[in-house]
Coordinates of C-alpha atoms in Angstrom, one line a residue:
M1 CA 138.5 167.3 129.5
S2 CA 135.8 166.7 126.9
E3 CA 132.8 168.5 125.4
I4 CA 129.2 167.1 125.9
K5 CA 127.8 167.4 122.3
V6 CA 124.6 167.2 120.8
P7 CA 124.6 163.4 118.9
D8 CA 123.3 163.0 115.8
L9 CA 119.5 162.8 115.9
G10 CA 118.8 160.7 112.8
E11 CA 117.8 161.7 109.2
S12 CA 116.3 165.1 108.7
I13 CA 116.5 166.3 112.4
S14 CA 119.3 169.0 112.8
E15 CA 118.4 170.5 116.2
G16 CA 116.6 169.7 119.3
T17 CA 115.9 171.3 122.7
I18 CA 117.4 170.3 125.9
Y19 CA 114.4 168.8 128.0
K20 CA 116.2 168.7 131.4
W21 CA 119.8 168.2 132.7
L22 CA 120.1 165.1 134.9
V23 CA 123.3 166.2 136.7
K24 CA 124.6 169.4 137.7
E25 CA 128.1 171.3 137.6
G26 CA 130.4 169.7 140.1
D27 CA 128.8 166.0 139.7
T28 CA 131.0 163.2 139.1
V29 CA 130.1 161.0 136.3
G30 CA 131.2 157.8 134.7
Q31 CA 131.2 156.8 131.0
G32 CA 127.9 156.0 129.6
D33 CA 126.0 157.7 132.4
V34 CA 122.9 159.8 131.3
L35 CA 123.5 163.6 131.8
A36 CA 120.6 164.9 129.9
E37 CA 117.5 164.5 128.1
L38 CA 116.9 165.8 124.7
E39 CA 113.7 166.5 123.0
T40 CA 113.4 166.2 119.3
D41 CA 110.3 166.3 116.9
K42 CA 109.4 162.9 117.3
V43 CA 111.1 161.5 120.4
N44 CA 113.0 162.2 123.5
L45 CA 116.8 161.0 123.3
E46 CA 119.5 160.5 126.3
I47 CA 122.9 162.2 126.2
S48 CA 125.4 159.9 127.8
A49 CA 129.0 160.7 129.0
E50 CA 132.0 159.5 126.8
E51 CA 134.2 159.3 129.7
D52 CA 134.6 159.4 133.2
G53 CA 135.0 162.9 134.9
V54 CA 133.5 165.8 136.7
I55 CA 130.7 168.0 135.1
S56 CA 132.7 171.3 135.2
S57 CA 130.6 173.6 133.0
I58 CA 127.0 173.4 131.6
L59 CA 126.8 175.7 128.8
R60 CA 123.2 175.2 127.8
Q61 CA 120.4 175.3 129.8
A62 CA 117.0 173.5 129.9
G63 CA 114.6 174.6 127.2
E64 CA 117.3 176.1 124.7
N65 CA 117.4 174.9 121.1
V66 CA 120.7 173.1 120.2
A67 CA 122.1 172.0 117.1
V68 CA 123.7 168.5 116.1
G69 CA 127.2 168.7 117.3
E70 CA 126.9 171.6 119.7
A71 CA 128.9 171.5 122.9
I72 CA 126.3 171.9 125.4
G73 CA 128.7 171.2 128.3
I74 CA 132.1 170.0 129.6
I75 CA 133.4 167.3 131.6
G76 CA 136.8 167.8 133.4
I77 CA 139.4 165.2 135.0
I78 CA 138.6 164.0 138.1
G79 CA 140.5 166.1 140.7
S80 CA 141.2 169.0 138.6
A81 CA 137.5 169.8 137.6
A82 CA 136.7 172.1 140.8
G83 CA 139.6 174.1 140.0
A84 CA 138.9 174.4 136.3
A85 CA 135.2 175.2 136.9
A86 CA 136.2 177.7 139.6
A87 CA 138.8 179.4 136.8
S88 CA 136.0 179.3 134.1
K89 CA 133.4 181.3 135.8
P90 CA 136.0 184.2 136.6
A91 CA 136.9 184.2 133.2
A92 CA 133.4 184.3 131.8
D93 CA 132.2 186.9 134.1
S94 CA 135.3 189.2 133.1
V95 CA 134.6 188.5 129.2
P96 CA 133.7 191.9 127.5
Q97 CA 130.6 191.6 125.9
G98 CA 131.3 190.5 122.3
G99 CA 134.5 188.8 123.2
S100 CA 135.1 185.0 123.8
A101 CA 136.2 183.1 126.9
P102 CA 139.3 181.5 125.2
A103 CA 140.7 184.9 124.1
A104 CA 140.1 186.6 127.6
A105 CA 142.0 183.5 129.3
A106 CA 144.7 183.8 126.8
S107 CA 145.1 187.5 127.4
A108 CA 145.1 187.0 131.2
A109 CA 148.0 184.2 130.7
A110 CA 150.1 186.0 128.2
P111 CA 150.3 190.0 129.0
E112 CA 151.6 191.0 125.7
P113 CA 150.4 194.2 124.3
A114 CA 147.3 193.4 122.3
A115 CA 149.1 195.1 119.2
A116 CA 151.1 192.1 119.0
V117 CA 148.4 189.9 117.6
T118 CA 147.2 190.9 113.9
A119 CA 144.0 192.7 113.5
P120 CA 142.4 190.0 111.1
A121 CA 143.1 187.3 113.2
A122 CA 141.9 188.7 116.6
A123 CA 138.4 189.5 114.8
E124 CA 138.3 185.8 113.4
G125 CA 138.6 184.6 116.6
A126 CA 136.4 187.0 118.4
A127 CA 133.7 186.1 115.7
A128 CA 134.3 182.4 116.4
G129 CA 134.1 182.7 120.1
T130 CA 130.8 184.8 119.8
A131 CA 129.2 182.5 117.2
A132 CA 129.6 179.7 119.7
L133 CA 127.9 181.5 122.7
A134 CA 125.0 182.7 120.1
S135 CA 121.6 180.5 120.1
P136 CA 120.6 178.7 116.8
G137 CA 117.8 181.4 116.2
A138 CA 120.3 184.5 116.7
R139 CA 122.6 182.5 114.2
K140 CA 119.7 182.1 111.7
L141 CA 118.7 185.6 112.0
A142 CA 122.3 187.2 111.7
R143 CA 122.8 185.2 108.4
E144 CA 119.5 186.3 106.9
R145 CA 120.6 190.0 107.9
G146 CA 124.0 189.7 107.0
I147 CA 125.1 190.7 110.6
D148 CA 128.7 189.8 112.0
L149 CA 127.7 188.3 115.3
G150 CA 131.2 189.5 116.6
E151 CA 129.8 192.8 116.3
V152 CA 126.6 192.3 118.4
S153 CA 126.7 192.8 122.3
A154 CA 124.8 190.4 124.3
R155 CA 122.7 191.4 127.4
D156 CA 123.1 187.8 128.8
P157 CA 125.9 187.8 131.8
I158 CA 127.9 184.8 130.2
G159 CA 128.0 186.6 126.8
R160 CA 125.3 184.5 124.9
I161 CA 123.9 186.2 122.1
G162 CA 119.9 185.9 121.6
Q163 CA 117.6 186.7 118.6
A164 CA 116.7 189.9 120.6
D165 CA 120.2 191.1 120.8
V166 CA 120.4 190.6 117.3
D167 CA 117.2 192.4 116.4
G168 CA 118.5 195.5 118.5
H169 CA 122.0 195.6 116.6
S170 CA 120.2 195.3 113.2
A171 CA 117.6 198.2 114.4
A172 CA 119.9 200.6 116.1
G173 CA 123.5 199.9 115.1
P174 CA 126.3 198.7 116.8
Q175 CA 127.0 201.6 118.5
A176 CA 123.1 202.1 120.1
A177 CA 123.5 198.4 120.8
A178 CA 126.5 198.5 122.6
Q179 CA 125.5 201.3 124.6
A180 CA 122.3 199.5 125.5
A181 CA 124.0 196.1 126.6
P182 CA 125.4 196.8 129.9
A183 CA 122.1 198.5 131.1
A184 CA 119.6 196.7 133.4
R185 CA 116.8 194.7 131.6
P186 CA 114.1 197.5 130.9
E187 CA 110.7 196.8 132.3
P188 CA 107.9 195.3 130.2
A189 CA 105.9 198.0 128.7
K190 CA 102.5 198.3 130.1
P191 CA 100.0 196.8 127.9
A192 CA 97.6 199.4 125.8
P193 CA 93.9 199.6 127.1
P194 CA 91.9 197.2 125.1
A195 CA 90.0 199.2 122.0
A196 CA 86.4 200.1 122.4
G197 CA 83.9 197.4 121.5
K198 CA 86.6 194.8 122.3
A199 CA 86.6 192.1 125.2
P200 CA 89.3 192.5 127.5
H201 CA 92.4 190.4 127.6
A202 CA 94.4 188.6 130.3
E203 CA 96.3 191.7 130.8
D204 CA 93.3 193.5 132.5
G205 CA 93.9 191.0 135.4
K206 CA 92.0 187.9 134.2
A207 CA 93.9 184.6 135.4
T208 CA 96.3 183.4 132.8
E209 CA 99.2 181.2 132.6
R210 CA 101.5 181.4 129.4
K211 CA 103.3 178.1 128.7
R212 CA 105.9 177.4 126.2
M213 CA 104.9 174.7 123.3
S214 CA 106.9 171.6 123.4
R215 CA 108.9 170.8 120.2
R216 CA 106.6 167.8 119.6
R217 CA 103.6 169.6 120.1
L218 CA 104.9 172.4 117.6
T219 CA 105.8 169.6 115.1
I220 CA 102.5 168.0 115.5
A221 CA 100.9 171.2 115.0
S222 CA 103.1 172.1 111.8
R223 CA 102.4 168.6 110.2
L224 CA 98.4 168.5 110.9
V225 CA 98.3 172.1 109.4
E226 CA 100.6 171.0 106.3
A227 CA 98.3 167.7 105.6
Q228 CA 95.2 170.1 105.6
Q229 CA 96.9 172.4 103.2
T230 CA 98.9 170.1 100.8
A231 CA 96.1 167.1 100.7
A232 CA 92.8 167.1 99.1
M233 CA 91.6 165.4 102.3
L234 CA 88.1 163.9 102.4
T235 CA 86.3 161.7 105.0
T236 CA 83.8 158.7 104.2
F237 CA 81.7 157.1 107.4
N238 CA 80.1 153.7 108.0
E239 CA 78.9 151.8 111.0
V240 CA 80.0 148.3 112.2
D241 CA 78.2 146.0 114.0
M242 CA 80.6 144.5 116.7
T243 CA 78.4 141.5 118.0
A244 CA 80.5 138.9 116.4
I245 CA 83.8 140.3 117.4
L246 CA 82.7 140.9 121.2
D247 CA 81.3 137.3 121.1
I248 CA 84.9 135.8 120.1
R249 CA 86.6 137.9 122.8
K250 CA 84.1 136.7 125.6
R251 CA 84.3 133.3 124.6
R252 CA 88.1 133.2 123.9
K253 CA 90.1 135.8 125.8
D254 CA 91.0 133.6 128.8
A255 CA 92.2 130.7 126.4
F256 CA 93.9 133.4 124.4
K257 CA 95.7 135.1 127.1
E258 CA 96.8 131.6 128.8
K259 CA 98.2 130.3 125.6
H260 CA 99.8 133.6 124.3
E261 CA 100.3 135.5 127.3
V262 CA 98.8 138.7 126.0
G263 CA 95.1 140.1 125.9
L264 CA 92.9 139.9 122.8
G265 CA 92.0 143.3 122.1
F266 CA 90.3 144.8 119.0
M267 CA 93.4 146.4 117.4
S268 CA 94.2 142.8 116.1
F269 CA 90.9 142.6 114.5
F270 CA 90.9 146.2 112.9
T271 CA 94.8 145.5 111.9
K272 CA 93.8 142.3 110.0
A273 CA 90.7 143.9 108.6
V274 CA 92.8 147.2 107.4
I275 CA 95.2 144.9 105.7
G276 CA 92.6 142.8 103.6
A277 CA 91.1 145.8 102.4
L278 CA 94.4 147.3 101.6
K279 CA 95.0 144.2 99.3
A280 CA 91.7 144.7 97.5
Y281 CA 91.9 148.6 97.0
P282 CA 95.9 149.0 96.7
M283 CA 95.7 152.7 96.1
L284 CA 95.1 153.4 100.1
N285 CA 98.5 152.1 100.4
A286 CA 100.3 154.2 98.2
E287 CA 102.3 157.7 98.3
I288 CA 102.4 160.6 96.1
D289 CA 106.0 161.6 95.2
G290 CA 106.1 164.4 92.8
E291 CA 104.2 163.2 89.6
D292 CA 104.6 159.7 90.4
L293 CA 102.9 157.3 92.6
L294 CA 104.5 154.9 94.7
L295 CA 102.2 151.8 95.3
K296 CA 103.6 149.9 98.0
K297 CA 103.6 146.2 98.4
Y298 CA 104.1 146.2 102.2
Y299 CA 101.9 146.8 105.3
D300 CA 103.8 148.7 107.8
I301 CA 100.5 149.9 110.1
G302 CA 101.0 153.0 112.1
I303 CA 98.9 152.9 115.3
A304 CA 98.1 156.2 117.1
V305 CA 98.9 156.6 120.8
A306 CA 98.3 159.1 123.0
A307 CA 101.3 159.9 125.3
K308 CA 102.0 162.8 127.7
E309 CA 103.8 165.3 125.3
G310 CA 101.6 164.5 122.6
L311 CA 100.3 162.0 119.9
V312 CA 102.7 159.5 118.4
V313 CA 102.3 156.7 115.8
P314 CA 104.8 153.8 116.1
V315 CA 104.7 151.5 113.2
V316 CA 104.1 147.5 113.2
R317 CA 106.3 146.5 110.6
D318 CA 105.1 143.7 108.1
A319 CA 101.6 143.5 109.8
D320 CA 100.3 141.2 107.2
R321 CA 102.8 138.4 108.1
L322 CA 101.9 138.9 112.0
S323 CA 99.5 136.7 113.9
F324 CA 96.6 138.0 116.0
P325 CA 98.8 137.2 119.2
E326 CA 102.1 139.0 117.3
I327 CA 99.9 142.0 116.4
E328 CA 98.6 142.2 120.1
R329 CA 102.2 141.7 121.5
R330 CA 103.7 144.3 119.4
I331 CA 101.1 146.9 119.8
G332 CA 101.4 146.7 123.4
E333 CA 105.1 147.0 123.4
L334 CA 105.1 150.0 121.2
A335 CA 102.1 151.7 123.2
S336 CA 104.2 151.0 126.0
K337 CA 107.2 152.6 125.0
A338 CA 105.1 155.5 123.9
R339 CA 103.8 156.2 127.2
A340 CA 107.3 156.0 128.7
N341 CA 108.7 158.3 126.2
T342 CA 111.5 155.4 125.2
L343 CA 110.7 154.8 121.6
S344 CA 113.4 155.1 118.8
L345 CA 113.2 156.9 115.7
P346 CA 113.1 153.6 113.5
E347 CA 110.1 152.7 115.4
L348 CA 108.2 155.9 114.6
Q349 CA 109.4 156.3 110.9
G350 CA 107.7 155.3 107.7
G351 CA 104.2 153.5 107.9
T352 CA 101.9 152.8 105.0
F353 CA 98.4 153.6 106.5
T354 CA 97.4 154.5 110.0
I355 CA 94.5 153.5 112.4
T356 CA 93.7 155.7 115.5
N357 CA 91.1 154.8 118.2
G358 CA 89.3 158.0 119.6
G359 CA 86.7 155.3 121.1
V360 CA 89.1 154.8 124.1
F361 CA 88.3 158.3 124.9
G362 CA 84.5 158.5 124.5
S363 CA 84.4 159.8 120.8
L364 CA 81.1 158.8 119.2
L365 CA 82.5 160.2 115.7
S366 CA 85.3 162.3 114.3
T367 CA 87.2 163.1 111.0
P368 CA 90.8 161.9 111.5
I369 CA 93.5 163.9 109.8
L370 CA 96.0 162.4 107.6
N371 CA 99.4 161.3 108.6
T372 CA 101.2 162.5 105.8
P373 CA 102.9 161.6 103.3
Q374 CA 100.3 158.5 103.5
V375 CA 97.0 158.8 102.0
G376 CA 94.8 156.9 104.1
I377 CA 93.8 157.0 108.0
L378 CA 91.0 154.9 109.7
G379 CA 89.3 156.2 112.6
M380 CA 87.8 153.9 115.5
H381 CA 85.2 155.1 117.9
K382 CA 83.0 154.4 120.9
I383 CA 81.1 151.1 121.1
Q384 CA 77.5 152.1 121.7
L385 CA 74.2 149.9 122.1
R386 CA 72.0 151.3 119.4
P387 CA 68.6 149.9 118.2
I388 CA 69.1 148.4 114.7
A389 CA 66.2 147.2 112.6
L390 CA 66.9 143.4 111.4
D391 CA 63.7 143.6 109.2
E392 CA 60.5 145.5 109.0
E393 CA 59.1 143.9 112.1
R394 CA 62.1 143.1 114.1
T395 CA 64.5 145.7 115.9
V396 CA 67.2 144.7 118.4
N397 CA 70.0 146.9 120.2
R398 CA 73.4 145.8 118.8
P399 CA 77.0 147.3 119.9
M400 CA 77.8 149.6 117.1
M401 CA 81.0 151.3 116.3
Y402 CA 81.1 154.3 113.7
I403 CA 84.1 154.1 111.6
A404 CA 85.9 156.9 109.7
L405 CA 88.2 156.9 106.7
S406 CA 90.2 160.2 105.7
Y407 CA 91.9 159.8 102.6
D408 CA 93.6 161.8 99.8
H409 CA 91.2 162.6 96.9
R410 CA 94.1 163.3 94.3
I411 CA 94.8 159.6 94.3
V412 CA 91.6 157.8 95.9
D413 CA 88.4 158.3 94.1
G414 CA 85.2 158.4 96.4
S415 CA 84.0 155.1 95.0
E416 CA 87.3 153.5 96.1
A417 CA 87.5 154.9 99.5
V418 CA 83.7 154.0 100.1
S419 CA 84.5 150.4 98.9
F420 CA 87.4 150.3 101.1
L421 CA 85.5 151.1 104.2
V422 CA 82.8 148.6 103.3
R423 CA 85.3 145.8 103.1
V424 CA 86.5 146.9 106.5
K425 CA 83.2 146.4 107.5
E426 CA 82.4 143.5 106.0
L427 CA 85.5 141.8 107.6
L428 CA 85.0 142.9 111.1
E429 CA 81.3 141.5 111.5
D430 CA 82.5 138.1 110.0
P431 CA 86.1 138.3 111.9
E432 CA 86.3 134.4 110.8
S433 CA 87.1 135.5 107.4
L434 CA 90.3 137.5 108.5
L435 CA 91.7 134.0 108.9
L436 CA 91.4 133.7 104.9
E437 CA 92.8 137.2 104.4
G438 CA 96.2 136.0 105.2

């Protein structure tokens, strides 16, 4: 028998959410089989079986938060797992609230009087068993309030303690919480009528749906707010005449794809232009570290990709050393992984500057938010024909794109940011010069 544990999730990630189970109790599995999918702040990870056996117990359900190293299920030995599972369920059902399954099983197997066990040992075992059945949120709340989880009664049928149980114990005391535990769940309180002058809410019969935010969406929300609160963010704009790039793509795209087996898109041009501008204005490729500046001498360019679970920014490493086809190929690979939710943590970590393309969704103009701790992000937008005055007498329609640079004004001056964006514009409007930027 072995426990199914939450694996190490990488640096700075201590917990995740069970996204879904791919097996159920009683299923036979082999070593290496994928058992469950775990959602973290950045990527979804698969949890695999470490040995052959039968799923005898699933301890944590989809949607629950779990910590690194925590047991979320049990794999039993083939041939005996069914009996173990059958025995474990009555034992779990018969565990007194606040007790533990191992303690109940031990008392059933050895009918000695309870006095034979010393009080301190019994209390320690009960507390350990109860803590194992408590959610991470409940454990945190108990620590903050100095509450012994062994004294908290759970309303959950299998004895799992939630935050509401800790709240009830803290507010009403152990005795009141114990009395309330066996009772059926109270009916939800009826909403108070809306105050005069206020618009009616969903509780008044309006159609609505409550949907839990995914861990990634919560992380995205937190980081975007953090970026706006910690950085002195400012955005400057310019526009690019895309005539030359469109002409090259029209003339070269077939030969390019035949030779390199990848399409010639816009991102390789923009990546090369950004690198050329970063070399001219290195403060856009820096990072604030306390009272120091980290000036980065490498160019790992993040490319924002819209995935089903939310925006992700995989990184093209050492983009300055890559050719046009290599950049297009790498971006294509990362985008495919992002949409299939198979990106690895190393592919998302780091990055010195980010490019985001809202134009693929029809955006004409926007102000991108920094991908902290980076101090610059370039926003691309929709290509649109607009009348452009060539001189006092001639006006022509040209394919134009607005570009936006958001930057951290703490270390990047306005003149430097404007000059950076002008350099990007110059390189894009003369794409042959990108070959000279190296």
